[in-house]
XYZ file of C-alpha atoms in Angstrom:
392
model
C -43.892 -13.972 15.231
C -44.119 -16.601 12.483
C -45.247 -13.972 9.988
C -42.711 -11.340 11.021
C -39.098 -11.139 12.075
C -37.751 -14.203 13.859
C -34.469 -13.657 15.711
C -31.586 -15.746 14.428
C -31.054 -17.283 17.848
C -34.626 -18.613 17.839
C -34.046 -20.348 14.505
C -30.682 -21.678 15.671
C -32.019 -23.047 18.952
C -35.007 -24.649 17.270
C -32.875 -26.336 14.614
C -30.367 -27.549 17.193
C -33.167 -29.210 19.133
C -34.570 -30.801 15.960
C -31.087 -31.928 14.892
C -30.437 -33.673 18.201
C -33.742 -35.514 17.928
C -32.952 -36.625 14.365
C -29.436 -37.703 15.357
C -30.923 -39.868 18.090
C -33.276 -41.455 15.537
C -30.398 -42.074 13.112
C -28.358 -43.881 15.780
C -31.227 -46.306 16.417
C -32.395 -46.787 12.817
C -29.246 -46.898 10.677
C -30.234 -50.041 8.783
C -33.729 -48.789 7.980
C -32.310 -45.500 6.680
C -29.786 -47.340 4.517
C -32.643 -49.339 3.002
C -34.760 -46.279 2.212
C -32.476 -43.279 2.029
C -34.740 -41.249 -0.265
C -37.777 -41.563 2.021
C -35.691 -40.615 5.063
C -34.414 -37.416 3.481
C -37.879 -36.648 2.193
C -39.025 -36.712 5.819
C -36.160 -34.402 6.803
C -37.308 -31.859 4.226
C -40.881 -32.115 5.514
C -39.668 -31.466 9.070
C -37.724 -28.394 7.944
C -40.543 -27.029 5.828
C -42.982 -27.423 8.738
C -40.588 -26.012 11.332
C -42.725 -22.934 11.977
C -39.772 -20.575 11.543
C -38.251 -19.044 8.421
C -34.953 -20.827 7.733
C -32.351 -19.020 5.551
C -31.207 -20.989 2.519
C -27.640 -21.477 3.729
C -28.748 -22.615 7.181
C -31.251 -24.988 5.575
C -28.610 -26.523 3.312
C -26.042 -26.823 6.104
C -28.659 -28.684 8.143
C -28.894 -31.196 5.295
C -25.079 -31.506 5.394
C -25.193 -32.299 9.117
C -27.803 -34.993 8.650
C -25.868 -36.528 5.746
C -22.703 -36.569 7.854
C -24.411 -38.452 10.686
C -26.177 -40.883 8.359
C -22.934 -41.739 6.555
C -21.102 -42.029 9.874
C -23.369 -44.868 11.072
C -24.157 -46.386 7.670
C -23.220 -50.018 7.013
C -23.537 -49.591 3.240
C -21.244 -46.593 2.722
C -18.506 -48.872 1.405
C -20.758 -49.604 -1.605
C -19.731 -46.771 -3.915
C -22.871 -46.999 -6.043
C -25.024 -46.656 -2.943
C -22.888 -43.798 -1.637
C -22.981 -41.901 -4.925
C -26.759 -42.282 -5.100
C -27.119 -41.211 -1.449
C -25.073 -38.086 -2.148
C -27.218 -37.311 -5.159
C -30.409 -37.623 -3.117
C -29.104 -35.516 -0.216
C -27.852 -32.752 -2.519
C -31.152 -32.832 -4.381
C -32.972 -31.994 -1.171
C -31.105 -28.704 -0.783
C -32.497 -25.349 -1.782
C -29.255 -24.520 -3.577
C -28.552 -27.836 -5.197
C -25.111 -26.757 -6.372
C -23.937 -26.660 -2.757
C -22.562 -30.179 -2.762
C -19.380 -29.749 -0.737
C -20.779 -30.635 2.709
C -22.376 -33.875 1.516
C -19.390 -34.899 -0.622
C -16.947 -34.245 2.213
C -19.111 -36.256 4.616
C -18.968 -39.175 2.174
C -15.203 -38.803 1.778
C -14.609 -38.816 5.529
C -16.642 -41.994 5.937
C -14.557 -43.667 3.235
C -11.356 -42.518 4.918
C -12.541 -43.969 8.224
C -13.367 -47.403 6.764
C -10.057 -47.725 4.933
C -11.047 -46.653 1.422
C -8.796 -43.616 0.881
C -8.582 -44.099 -2.886
C -12.359 -43.822 -3.233
C -12.355 -40.859 -0.848
C -10.100 -38.857 -3.166
C -12.834 -38.733 -5.826
C -15.144 -36.884 -3.400
C -12.381 -34.634 -2.051
C -10.784 -33.658 -5.359
C -13.155 -30.785 -6.349
C -12.571 -28.986 -3.026
C -8.901 -29.665 -2.259
C -7.726 -26.219 -3.424
C -10.510 -24.283 -1.718
C -9.764 -25.262 1.862
C -6.429 -26.006 3.536
C -8.061 -28.680 5.686
C -9.509 -30.527 2.688
C -6.199 -30.222 0.854
C -4.502 -31.972 3.767
C -7.159 -34.720 3.803
C -6.677 -35.268 0.088
C -2.911 -35.638 0.384
C -3.369 -37.805 3.496
C -5.386 -40.318 1.465
C -2.392 -40.885 -0.818
C -0.032 -40.952 2.143
C -2.238 -43.644 3.721
C -2.081 -45.668 0.501
C 1.719 -45.473 0.706
C 1.932 -46.205 4.416
C -0.863 -48.732 5.053
C -2.121 -49.878 1.674
C -5.790 -50.593 1.003
C -7.975 -53.586 0.086
C -10.197 -51.450 -2.152
C -10.420 -51.877 -5.927
C -7.852 -49.849 -7.841
C -5.142 -50.014 -5.212
C -1.796 -51.363 -6.406
C 1.026 -52.281 -4.031
C 3.410 -51.757 -6.938
C 2.465 -48.063 -6.911
C 3.369 -47.594 -3.235
C 6.172 -45.080 -3.790
C 4.132 -43.248 -6.401
C 1.407 -42.726 -3.799
C 3.965 -41.049 -1.544
C 5.170 -38.931 -4.450
C 1.574 -37.924 -5.210
C 0.945 -36.960 -1.565
C 4.028 -34.762 -1.624
C 3.084 -33.158 -4.938
C -0.372 -32.282 -3.630
C 1.060 -30.676 -0.479
C 3.514 -28.677 -2.577
C 0.613 -27.526 -4.739
C -1.446 -26.648 -1.657
C 1.448 -24.531 -0.424
C 1.369 -22.574 -3.676
C -2.413 -22.038 -3.694
C -2.516 -21.247 0.051
C -6.269 -21.475 0.756
C -7.746 -20.522 4.107
C -8.922 -22.843 6.871
C -12.436 -24.286 7.069
C -13.867 -22.511 4.053
C -15.951 -25.559 3.172
C -15.344 -27.691 6.285
C -18.135 -26.726 8.669
C -20.487 -28.079 11.306
C -20.002 -31.703 12.300
C -17.019 -32.094 9.983
C -15.180 -29.283 11.751
C -15.907 -30.917 15.123
C -14.934 -34.485 14.161
C -11.891 -35.324 16.288
C -10.928 -38.240 14.031
C -9.968 -35.657 11.413
C -7.407 -33.921 13.621
C -4.657 -36.429 12.851
C -4.836 -36.279 9.020
C -4.370 -32.508 9.102
C -1.398 -32.515 11.454
C 0.343 -35.484 9.849
C 0.373 -33.698 6.492
C 1.282 -30.260 7.859
C 4.355 -31.593 9.643
C 5.341 -33.712 6.643
C 4.999 -30.620 4.460
C 7.339 -28.652 6.731
C 9.949 -31.320 5.935
C 9.118 -31.651 2.239
C 8.910 -27.931 1.522
C 11.023 -26.315 4.270
C 11.252 -22.959 2.514
C 7.459 -22.463 2.382
C 6.482 -20.424 5.445
C 2.759 -20.878 4.752
C 2.629 -24.399 6.189
C 3.870 -23.044 9.516
C 1.484 -20.113 9.325
C -1.614 -22.216 8.615
C -0.532 -24.722 11.251
C -0.169 -21.962 13.845
C -3.652 -20.666 12.986
C -5.128 -24.163 13.408
C -3.185 -24.834 16.631
C -4.581 -21.645 18.148
C -8.121 -22.561 17.102
C -7.751 -25.992 18.713
C -5.781 -24.677 21.709
C -3.206 -27.295 20.716
C -0.204 -25.998 22.632
C 2.251 -28.846 21.805
C 1.705 -28.348 18.059
C 1.984 -24.572 18.423
C 5.282 -24.818 20.319
C 6.713 -27.256 17.765
C 5.744 -25.019 14.845
C 7.261 -21.974 16.545
C 10.496 -23.840 17.159
C 10.689 -24.727 13.471
C 9.903 -21.134 12.539
C 12.653 -19.701 14.763
C 15.243 -21.937 13.118
C 14.172 -21.496 9.503
C 13.001 -17.887 9.560
C 15.084 -16.155 12.256
C 14.179 -12.663 11.032
C 10.437 -13.208 10.701
C 8.456 -11.333 13.352
C 5.460 -13.671 13.006
C 7.021 -16.449 15.057
C 8.295 -14.131 17.783
C 4.898 -12.452 17.927
C 3.131 -15.759 18.401
C 5.689 -16.915 20.977
C 5.250 -13.699 22.944
C 1.464 -14.000 23.012
C 1.704 -17.649 24.044
C 3.949 -16.734 26.986
C 1.722 -13.810 27.928
C -1.486 -15.854 27.884
C 0.201 -18.565 29.956
C 1.133 -15.942 32.532
C 4.880 -16.470 31.997
C 5.573 -12.752 32.085
C 9.243 -13.136 32.982
C 9.819 -15.301 29.899
C 7.741 -12.878 27.835
C 9.933 -10.033 29.033
C 13.085 -11.932 28.089
C 11.706 -12.505 24.609
C 10.842 -8.811 24.275
C 14.394 -7.763 25.149
C 15.721 -10.159 22.519
C 13.282 -8.705 19.979
C 14.440 -5.156 20.694
C 18.002 -6.214 19.872
C 16.875 -7.950 16.681
C 14.487 -5.207 15.576
C 15.766 -1.982 17.193
C 13.688 0.363 14.994
C 10.434 -1.594 15.219
C 7.797 -0.253 17.664
C 6.187 -3.676 18.023
C 8.504 -5.153 20.705
C 8.449 -1.859 22.617
C 4.659 -1.980 22.614
C 4.813 -5.545 23.927
C 7.052 -4.268 26.720
C 4.417 -1.667 27.662
C 1.673 -4.264 27.362
C 3.518 -6.679 29.647
C 4.471 -3.922 32.079
C 0.788 -3.288 32.710
C 0.620 -6.581 34.594
C 4.022 -6.630 36.311
C 4.171 -5.421 39.923
C 7.502 -3.618 39.386
C 6.775 -0.125 38.103
C 10.352 0.107 36.796
C 9.570 -2.241 33.907
C 6.658 -0.135 32.650
C 8.670 3.061 33.103
C 11.608 1.603 31.147
C 9.443 0.800 28.140
C 7.532 4.054 28.474
C 10.858 5.891 27.997
C 11.736 3.655 25.062
C 8.358 4.368 23.490
C 8.952 8.109 23.592
C 12.483 7.644 22.247
C 11.209 5.863 19.133
C 8.372 8.419 18.828
C 5.499 6.035 19.391
C 2.250 7.881 18.491
C 0.881 10.034 21.291
C -2.666 8.664 21.126
C -1.313 5.176 21.790
C 0.732 6.402 24.754
C -2.216 8.210 26.317
C -4.283 5.022 26.095
C -1.479 2.955 27.595
C -1.113 5.473 30.443
C -4.875 5.303 30.966
C -4.782 1.495 31.090
C -1.803 1.461 33.460
C -3.566 3.758 35.926
C -6.931 1.977 35.585
C -5.476 -1.475 36.288
C -3.810 -0.112 39.427
C -6.981 1.523 40.692
C -5.708 5.070 40.209
C -8.974 6.346 38.802
C -8.137 10.070 38.983
C -4.964 9.490 36.959
C -6.833 7.258 34.525
C -9.478 9.928 34.009
C -6.835 12.586 33.431
C -5.081 10.496 30.744
C -8.403 9.847 29.066
C -9.331 13.533 29.086
C -6.019 14.422 27.448
C -6.608 11.735 24.826
C -10.109 13.120 24.225
C -8.878 16.715 23.947
C -5.869 16.135 21.700
C -7.415 13.590 19.315
C -10.986 14.708 18.541
C -11.230 12.375 15.547
C -11.027 9.469 18.025
C -13.671 10.823 20.382
C -15.994 7.942 19.505
C -13.573 5.633 21.310
C -12.747 7.926 24.225
C -16.481 8.318 24.938
C -16.844 4.554 25.252
C -13.890 4.378 27.619
C -15.191 7.315 29.674
C -18.532 5.575 30.106
C -16.875 2.357 31.254
C -14.543 4.181 33.622
C -17.331 6.245 35.168
C -20.217 3.772 35.214
C -18.803 0.257 35.633
C -16.880 -0.662 38.790
C -13.419 -2.140 38.078
C -14.398 -5.038 40.331
C -17.249 -6.043 37.982
C -16.585 -9.536 36.677
C -14.639 -9.511 33.424
C -14.576 -5.722 32.957
C -10.816 -5.344 33.470
C -10.053 -8.102 30.975
C -12.555 -6.736 28.459
C -11.195 -3.215 28.755
C -7.624 -4.425 28.353
C -8.495 -6.395 25.207
C -10.311 -3.407 23.729
C -7.442 -0.964 24.325
C -4.878 -3.559 23.240
C -6.665 -4.241 19.948
C -7.102 -0.518 19.327
C -3.414 0.222 19.949
C -2.233 -2.664 17.771
C -4.464 -1.410 14.984
C -3.047 2.094 15.346
C 0.523 0.727 15.271
C -0.285 -1.623 12.394
C 0.894 -4.595 14.433
C 0.052 -7.925 12.826
C -2.951 -9.878 14.057
C -2.265 -12.792 16.365
């Protein structure tokens, strides 16, 4: 296998095992590593090169990032900026693509933030602050920390306190104009570091006050809240969105899905009825009514929205799939099959999808663990794509 194709999972599992062993060594030998950083990373490269599996360049370099993060996290010398700069240079020099410096530089910056040297941290963060919303928030947070808590590090001036706050605000305003995505350069251990949750949220909520007209801060915050399953933050952001952008479907969409996933179908239904009044010509709330009706015991709710769907001329292929799903979830397999056959006959260009559904319906028992949920998600995603409903 070493000379041929090695499955990605084999490489991943092997590297994860090696990483855990190295992390354990780092925890017990922090001082020795600080004293001979170059030799330590030379050994890391030897371990990787002798791993017995072919490691892709990006995976190799991200492994170096992970090791650098853990070394800096336990280092007692990271506050020495000359040492830290040299350590970064050595770690980056061990990479296959030596220009990939972001992971190592961000690891150094985070360590400086943690030990109360935010001013020094900004030098490492600055090149990446416009490429990643998370890094942009960290960068502004450093200046906000200088305003709020001060710093004993060289270069800090208490007389500049209000200017630090002004700088933090300016950087968040600039971030809101550039609007980068989340975690474009923040990966691995950095993305999992719980200490870094607070800097992001502090700056996002400050930005919603500083730049209330910029919807992007709410949007990026909602995306992060969903990733973290941070319900309190999500609810707070939605409340702000409802007040500031009362005609923006995004916030209603997210609120509906939150209620649905929580199982609060009665509240979800109330929100849908409000949406239909606000957006009477939009098929999206009607589709949500059908979607919710699938799981409500009262057939009248589904029938009500089924009539509404026909009244607004919702596409037939979507309706056939919804009828199929309604029958399937209620165990009416003959009716489900009939709806699927009509879908297959009337929309031959979509036969690739109907064939998949026919196989599932015929071959997999509805009682099979997870099949009902999987089938619902598949049909739901397909219908939303057909209706051009925004992603959630």
